[in-house]
């Protein structure tokens, strides 16, 4: 008996920003970006594509796919670090946008790990019989939070939203376990400061401002190690071997991290779902977008064992195992 994914959905902004276009914005090249990140393009939000609007569209698509009416939803857990408002929460904006009048709603701030944190929270509510059907959403509009003169960050990130409807199953399908970790001591290696109106220190000359800041080499090292350890801990606790996992859907950070993780965990390429080349790093949205794509492409069958893993700012990381 467990928490199952009843439906998936996603929404990407219309505008596609290619590496070639980035060459006219910052000192870079298509070859440089592809060789270091595996990214060829990313989506950029425009008018009518704020985080809550993308999230609402992804949520509606997940509801349609699940065959669940919006008034059946009693909780919305939304992961984001880039909503255009601090208060009300993005989850509350989505609740209003889709008309989920019977749901309570809140945000989760765990950067790229946020969707998995939200999925685990949904599982806990359902197992405690506190909620019946839950929307778990990951959404980002990080293009508005980037320094477009910094080629170390602006080439990496994209906008988008993904969502799932989670509910109870009386069968042996559903979430089997999760493992999470955090290390706030390393937070400065991947961070985004508050806007100036909230942080008087921004008046200091040279203060970095409210842009994404990242120490790439250190992040790479910690990301691979943390996800590897989290996956191993989870599989060991569940008595599951990597060989018995049918599909791995990791956070789509960049191709080097994904390839190194696959090497460390002996994941065959055919079992590793990758779409980072099309969308870049969409932070909290990357796993639900990838899950929706894999699901709609028929890559997941009933009974399959699916593994998710992520690493993000905080540092935060985690892994979730489910039987589809």
Short mmCIF file of C-alpha atoms in Angstrom, two decimals:
data_model
loop_
_atom_site.label_atom_id
_atom_site.label_comp_id
_atom_site.label_asym_id
_atom_site.label_seq_id
_atom_site.Cartn_x
_atom_site.Cartn_y
_atom_site.Cartn_z
CA UNK A 1 0.00 0.00 0.00
CA UNK A 2 1.50 3.30 -1.02
CA UNK A 3 1.33 6.70 -2.67
CA UNK A 4 1.10 6.47 -6.44
CA UNK A 5 1.43 8.99 -9.25
CA UNK A 6 -2.02 9.17 -10.83
CA UNK A 7 -1.10 11.61 -13.59
CA UNK A 8 1.69 13.82 -14.90
CA UNK A 9 1.82 17.15 -16.72
CA UNK A 10 4.26 19.83 -17.76
CA UNK A 11 4.38 23.26 -19.34
CA UNK A 12 7.28 24.98 -21.10
CA UNK A 13 7.45 28.62 -22.17
CA UNK A 14 7.10 29.26 -25.90
CA UNK A 15 10.41 31.03 -26.43
CA UNK A 16 13.42 28.82 -27.17
CA UNK A 17 16.82 30.41 -26.55
CA UNK A 18 19.51 28.50 -28.43
CA UNK A 19 23.22 28.47 -27.76
CA UNK A 20 23.74 30.33 -31.03
CA UNK A 21 21.56 33.17 -29.77
CA UNK A 22 23.52 33.23 -26.51
CA UNK A 23 26.69 33.91 -28.51
CA UNK A 24 25.37 37.44 -29.13
CA UNK A 25 24.58 37.98 -25.43
CA UNK A 26 27.66 36.67 -23.62
CA UNK A 27 31.20 35.56 -24.48
CA UNK A 28 30.50 31.92 -25.30
CA UNK A 29 29.86 29.51 -28.16
CA UNK A 30 27.58 26.61 -28.96
CA UNK A 31 30.55 24.23 -28.90
CA UNK A 32 31.77 25.55 -25.53
CA UNK A 33 28.34 25.16 -23.92
CA UNK A 34 27.60 21.72 -25.36
CA UNK A 35 30.99 20.28 -24.46
CA UNK A 36 30.73 21.41 -20.82
CA UNK A 37 27.02 21.07 -20.12
CA UNK A 38 25.31 19.07 -22.86
CA UNK A 39 22.79 21.90 -23.21
CA UNK A 40 21.69 23.03 -26.67
CA UNK A 41 18.72 25.24 -25.78
CA UNK A 42 16.51 26.39 -22.94
CA UNK A 43 13.05 27.95 -22.58
CA UNK A 44 12.60 31.55 -21.46
CA UNK A 45 9.37 32.78 -19.89
CA UNK A 46 7.59 35.80 -21.36
CA UNK A 47 4.32 37.65 -20.93
CA UNK A 48 1.70 35.43 -19.33
CA UNK A 49 4.35 32.93 -18.30
CA UNK A 50 5.06 33.78 -14.69
CA UNK A 51 5.92 30.84 -12.44
CA UNK A 52 2.37 30.43 -11.12
CA UNK A 53 0.93 30.55 -14.65
CA UNK A 54 3.27 27.84 -15.95
CA UNK A 55 2.60 25.80 -12.80
CA UNK A 56 -1.17 26.13 -13.22
CA UNK A 57 -1.01 24.85 -16.80
CA UNK A 58 1.17 21.91 -15.76
CA UNK A 59 -1.24 21.16 -12.91
CA UNK A 60 -4.28 21.18 -15.19
CA UNK A 61 -2.54 18.81 -17.58
CA UNK A 62 -1.65 16.47 -14.73
CA UNK A 63 -5.26 16.54 -13.51
CA UNK A 64 -6.56 15.78 -17.01
CA UNK A 65 -4.08 12.94 -17.38
CA UNK A 66 -5.10 11.52 -14.00
CA UNK A 67 -8.82 11.94 -14.64
CA UNK A 68 -9.09 13.82 -11.36
CA UNK A 69 -11.36 16.84 -10.86
CA UNK A 70 -9.76 19.94 -9.39
CA UNK A 71 -12.16 19.98 -6.42
CA UNK A 72 -10.81 16.55 -5.40
CA UNK A 73 -7.42 18.09 -4.64
CA UNK A 74 -7.00 18.78 -0.93
CA UNK A 75 -3.33 19.87 -0.89
CA UNK A 76 -0.93 21.64 -3.24
CA UNK A 77 2.79 21.38 -2.49
CA UNK A 78 4.83 23.54 -4.84
CA UNK A 79 8.62 23.66 -5.10
CA UNK A 80 10.23 26.83 -6.43
CA UNK A 81 12.90 29.44 -5.75
CA UNK A 82 11.84 31.90 -8.44
CA UNK A 83 8.24 32.98 -7.95
CA UNK A 84 7.66 36.64 -8.82
CA UNK A 85 6.14 37.13 -5.35
CA UNK A 86 7.42 36.25 -1.90
CA UNK A 87 3.94 36.48 -0.39
CA UNK A 88 1.46 35.02 -1.16
CA UNK A 89 3.16 31.75 -1.93
CA UNK A 90 3.30 30.50 -5.49
CA UNK A 91 1.22 27.51 -4.36
CA UNK A 92 -1.58 29.83 -3.24
CA UNK A 93 -1.45 31.68 -6.56
CA UNK A 94 -1.80 28.33 -8.34
CA UNK A 95 -4.64 27.28 -6.05
CA UNK A 96 -6.56 30.37 -7.08
CA UNK A 97 -5.60 30.08 -10.76
CA UNK A 98 -6.93 26.52 -11.11
CA UNK A 99 -9.85 26.90 -8.69
CA UNK A 100 -8.72 24.28 -6.17
CA UNK A 101 -11.10 25.62 -3.53
CA UNK A 102 -10.81 22.55 -1.28
CA UNK A 103 -7.01 22.54 -1.09
CA UNK A 104 -4.59 24.13 1.31
CA UNK A 105 -1.32 25.13 -0.30
CA UNK A 106 2.27 25.98 0.50
CA UNK A 107 5.71 26.31 -1.09
CA UNK A 108 8.86 24.27 -0.54
CA UNK A 109 12.26 25.95 -0.93
CA UNK A 110 14.90 23.29 -1.56
CA UNK A 111 16.16 24.48 -4.96
CA UNK A 112 16.74 21.63 -7.42
CA UNK A 113 15.78 19.02 -4.81
CA UNK A 114 12.47 20.71 -4.10
CA UNK A 115 10.19 18.48 -6.14
CA UNK A 116 11.45 15.33 -4.42
CA UNK A 117 11.01 16.98 -1.02
CA UNK A 118 7.45 17.81 -2.06
CA UNK A 119 6.76 14.29 -3.29
CA UNK A 120 7.95 12.87 0.02
CA UNK A 121 5.74 15.31 1.93
CA UNK A 122 2.76 14.26 -0.18
CA UNK A 123 3.48 10.63 0.66
CA UNK A 124 3.51 11.44 4.38
CA UNK A 125 0.15 13.28 4.21
CA UNK A 126 -1.44 10.42 2.27
CA UNK A 127 -0.04 7.68 4.51
CA UNK A 128 -1.31 9.58 7.56
CA UNK A 129 -4.76 9.74 5.89
CA UNK A 130 -4.65 13.52 6.14
CA UNK A 131 -5.02 14.03 2.38
CA UNK A 132 -6.49 11.96 -0.44
CA UNK A 133 -5.26 13.59 -3.63
CA UNK A 134 -2.36 16.01 -3.81
CA UNK A 135 -0.82 18.17 -6.52
CA UNK A 136 2.97 18.22 -6.31
CA UNK A 137 4.48 20.86 -8.58
CA UNK A 138 7.97 22.01 -9.48
CA UNK A 139 8.28 25.31 -11.32
CA UNK A 140 11.01 27.84 -12.06
CA UNK A 141 11.41 31.08 -13.99
CA UNK A 142 15.09 31.43 -13.24
CA UNK A 143 15.75 33.43 -16.41
CA UNK A 144 14.60 36.47 -14.41
CA UNK A 145 17.17 35.70 -11.69
CA UNK A 146 20.26 35.35 -13.89
CA UNK A 147 23.16 37.67 -14.54
CA UNK A 148 23.20 37.54 -18.33
CA UNK A 149 26.81 38.73 -18.35
CA UNK A 150 27.97 35.71 -16.34
CA UNK A 151 28.55 32.85 -18.75
CA UNK A 152 29.12 30.42 -15.89
CA UNK A 153 25.45 30.62 -14.89
CA UNK A 154 23.32 32.17 -17.64
CA UNK A 155 24.05 29.31 -20.06
CA UNK A 156 22.79 26.68 -17.62
CA UNK A 157 19.27 27.53 -16.55
CA UNK A 158 15.85 27.51 -18.16
CA UNK A 159 12.20 28.01 -17.27
CA UNK A 160 9.38 25.50 -17.02
CA UNK A 161 6.95 23.60 -14.82
CA UNK A 162 6.04 20.00 -14.12
CA UNK A 163 3.35 18.48 -11.93
CA UNK A 164 1.99 15.19 -10.67
CA UNK A 165 -1.24 14.16 -9.01
CA UNK A 166 -0.47 11.85 -6.10
CA UNK A 167 -3.00 9.60 -4.44
CA UNK A 168 -3.46 6.45 -2.38
CA UNK A 169 -3.15 2.93 -3.75
CA UNK A 170 -4.22 -0.22 -1.95
CA UNK A 171 -1.82 -2.25 -4.09
CA UNK A 172 1.91 -2.76 -3.68
CA UNK A 173 2.56 0.02 -6.20
CA UNK A 174 3.72 3.48 -5.15
CA UNK A 175 6.53 5.19 -3.28
CA UNK A 176 8.78 2.65 -1.57
CA UNK A 177 11.21 4.90 0.22
CA UNK A 178 13.19 8.11 0.25
CA UNK A 179 16.51 9.43 1.49
CA UNK A 180 17.38 13.10 2.00
CA UNK A 181 20.23 15.24 3.25
CA UNK A 182 21.31 18.86 3.64
CA UNK A 183 24.49 20.79 4.38
CA UNK A 184 23.96 24.48 5.08
CA UNK A 185 27.68 25.02 5.69
CA UNK A 186 28.20 24.91 1.91
CA UNK A 187 25.29 27.17 1.02
CA UNK A 188 27.41 29.96 -0.44
CA UNK A 189 28.63 27.67 -3.22
CA UNK A 190 25.20 27.77 -4.86
CA UNK A 191 23.00 30.64 -3.80
CA UNK A 192 20.76 33.56 -4.70
CA UNK A 193 20.57 36.59 -2.44
CA UNK A 194 17.39 38.42 -1.54
CA UNK A 195 16.36 41.54 -3.50
CA UNK A 196 17.81 44.83 -2.30
CA UNK A 197 14.55 45.88 -0.67
CA UNK A 198 14.90 42.93 1.73
CA UNK A 199 18.63 43.08 2.31
CA UNK A 200 20.28 46.36 3.33
CA UNK A 201 23.70 44.81 2.72
CA UNK A 202 23.00 45.14 -1.00
CA UNK A 203 23.94 48.80 -0.66
CA UNK A 204 27.55 47.72 -0.14
CA UNK A 205 29.60 48.27 -3.27
CA UNK A 206 30.32 45.03 -5.05
CA UNK A 207 27.51 43.06 -3.42
CA UNK A 208 26.46 40.39 -5.91
CA UNK A 209 22.74 41.16 -5.95
CA UNK A 210 19.79 38.82 -6.41
CA UNK A 211 21.31 36.63 -9.11
CA UNK A 212 22.19 32.95 -9.10
CA UNK A 213 25.78 32.50 -7.94
CA UNK A 214 27.63 29.21 -8.28
CA UNK A 215 31.06 27.73 -7.64
CA UNK A 216 30.88 25.26 -10.49
CA UNK A 217 33.77 22.92 -9.71
CA UNK A 218 32.87 22.49 -6.06
CA UNK A 219 29.19 22.05 -6.88
CA UNK A 220 30.05 19.31 -9.38
CA UNK A 221 32.11 17.42 -6.82
CA UNK A 222 29.54 17.63 -4.05
CA UNK A 223 26.57 16.95 -6.35
CA UNK A 224 27.92 13.67 -7.67
CA UNK A 225 29.01 12.46 -4.25
CA UNK A 226 25.79 13.42 -2.47
CA UNK A 227 23.48 11.88 -5.06
CA UNK A 228 25.56 8.72 -5.21
CA UNK A 229 25.50 8.34 -1.43
CA UNK A 230 21.78 9.09 -1.24
CA UNK A 231 20.92 6.55 -3.93
CA UNK A 232 23.09 3.85 -2.34
CA UNK A 233 21.58 4.49 1.10
CA UNK A 234 18.05 4.30 -0.29
CA UNK A 235 18.61 1.15 -2.33
CA UNK A 236 20.37 -0.56 0.57
CA UNK A 237 17.53 0.31 2.94
CA UNK A 238 14.97 -1.08 0.50
CA UNK A 239 16.99 -4.17 -0.38
CA UNK A 240 16.94 -3.20 -4.05
CA UNK A 241 19.84 -3.56 -6.48
CA UNK A 242 20.63 -1.03 -9.19
CA UNK A 243 20.22 -3.83 -11.73
CA UNK A 244 16.55 -4.17 -10.76
CA UNK A 245 15.83 -0.46 -11.33
CA UNK A 246 14.09 0.01 -14.69
CA UNK A 247 14.51 3.77 -15.13
CA UNK A 248 16.51 6.51 -13.42
CA UNK A 249 15.21 10.08 -13.71
CA UNK A 250 17.80 12.42 -12.18
CA UNK A 251 17.73 16.17 -11.78
CA UNK A 252 18.84 17.55 -15.14
CA UNK A 253 21.79 19.65 -13.95
CA UNK A 254 24.30 19.14 -16.76
CA UNK A 255 25.56 16.22 -18.79
CA UNK A 256 28.88 15.92 -16.95
CA UNK A 257 27.19 15.44 -13.60
CA UNK A 258 24.74 12.94 -15.09
CA UNK A 259 27.45 10.93 -16.84
CA UNK A 260 29.66 10.85 -13.76
CA UNK A 261 26.73 9.76 -11.60
CA UNK A 262 25.89 6.99 -14.06
CA UNK A 263 29.51 5.87 -14.02
CA UNK A 264 29.67 5.78 -10.21
CA UNK A 265 26.39 3.87 -9.87
CA UNK A 266 26.84 1.63 -12.93
CA UNK A 267 23.65 2.91 -14.55
CA UNK A 268 23.37 1.83 -18.21
CA UNK A 269 22.70 4.77 -20.54
CA UNK A 270 19.48 3.13 -21.74
CA UNK A 271 18.12 3.32 -18.18
CA UNK A 272 19.10 6.97 -17.66
CA UNK A 273 16.53 9.54 -18.80
CA UNK A 274 18.17 12.73 -20.05
CA UNK A 275 16.53 15.79 -21.62
CA UNK A 276 18.91 18.51 -20.43
CA UNK A 277 19.92 19.27 -24.03
CA UNK A 278 16.44 20.69 -24.75
CA UNK A 279 15.61 22.58 -21.58
CA UNK A 280 18.79 23.17 -19.59
CA UNK A 281 18.65 23.11 -15.80
CA UNK A 282 15.11 23.97 -14.74
CA UNK A 283 15.89 23.43 -11.04
CA UNK A 284 12.83 22.22 -9.12
CA UNK A 285 10.94 21.68 -12.39
CA UNK A 286 13.47 19.38 -14.03
CA UNK A 287 12.39 16.04 -12.53
CA UNK A 288 8.62 16.47 -13.03
CA UNK A 289 9.19 17.71 -16.60
CA UNK A 290 11.41 14.70 -17.30
CA UNK A 291 8.92 12.36 -15.63
CA UNK A 292 6.08 13.70 -17.75
CA UNK A 293 8.14 13.26 -20.93
CA UNK A 294 9.20 9.73 -20.02
CA UNK A 295 5.63 8.83 -19.09
CA UNK A 296 4.09 10.27 -22.27
CA UNK A 297 6.78 8.60 -24.40
CA UNK A 298 5.81 5.21 -22.98
CA UNK A 299 9.14 4.64 -21.25
CA UNK A 300 7.46 3.64 -17.98
CA UNK A 301 5.23 0.58 -17.65
CA UNK A 302 3.08 -0.56 -14.72
CA UNK A 303 5.25 -2.42 -12.24
CA UNK A 304 8.47 -0.68 -13.27
CA UNK A 305 10.86 0.42 -10.54
CA UNK A 306 11.69 4.11 -11.07
CA UNK A 307 14.42 5.96 -9.20
CA UNK A 308 14.63 9.74 -8.82
CA UNK A 309 17.60 11.67 -7.45
CA UNK A 310 18.47 15.35 -7.11
CA UNK A 311 20.96 17.84 -5.73
CA UNK A 312 20.50 21.57 -5.26
CA UNK A 313 21.32 24.76 -3.43
CA UNK A 314 21.36 24.59 0.32
CA UNK A 315 23.03 22.19 -0.18
CA UNK A 316 20.08 19.83 -0.44
CA UNK A 317 19.89 16.38 -2.00
CA UNK A 318 17.79 13.27 -2.05
CA UNK A 319 16.50 10.16 -3.77
CA UNK A 320 13.05 8.59 -4.08
CA UNK A 321 12.17 5.06 -5.17
CA UNK A 322 8.77 4.08 -6.54
CA UNK A 323 7.01 1.13 -8.12
CA UNK A 324 5.00 2.51 -11.02
#
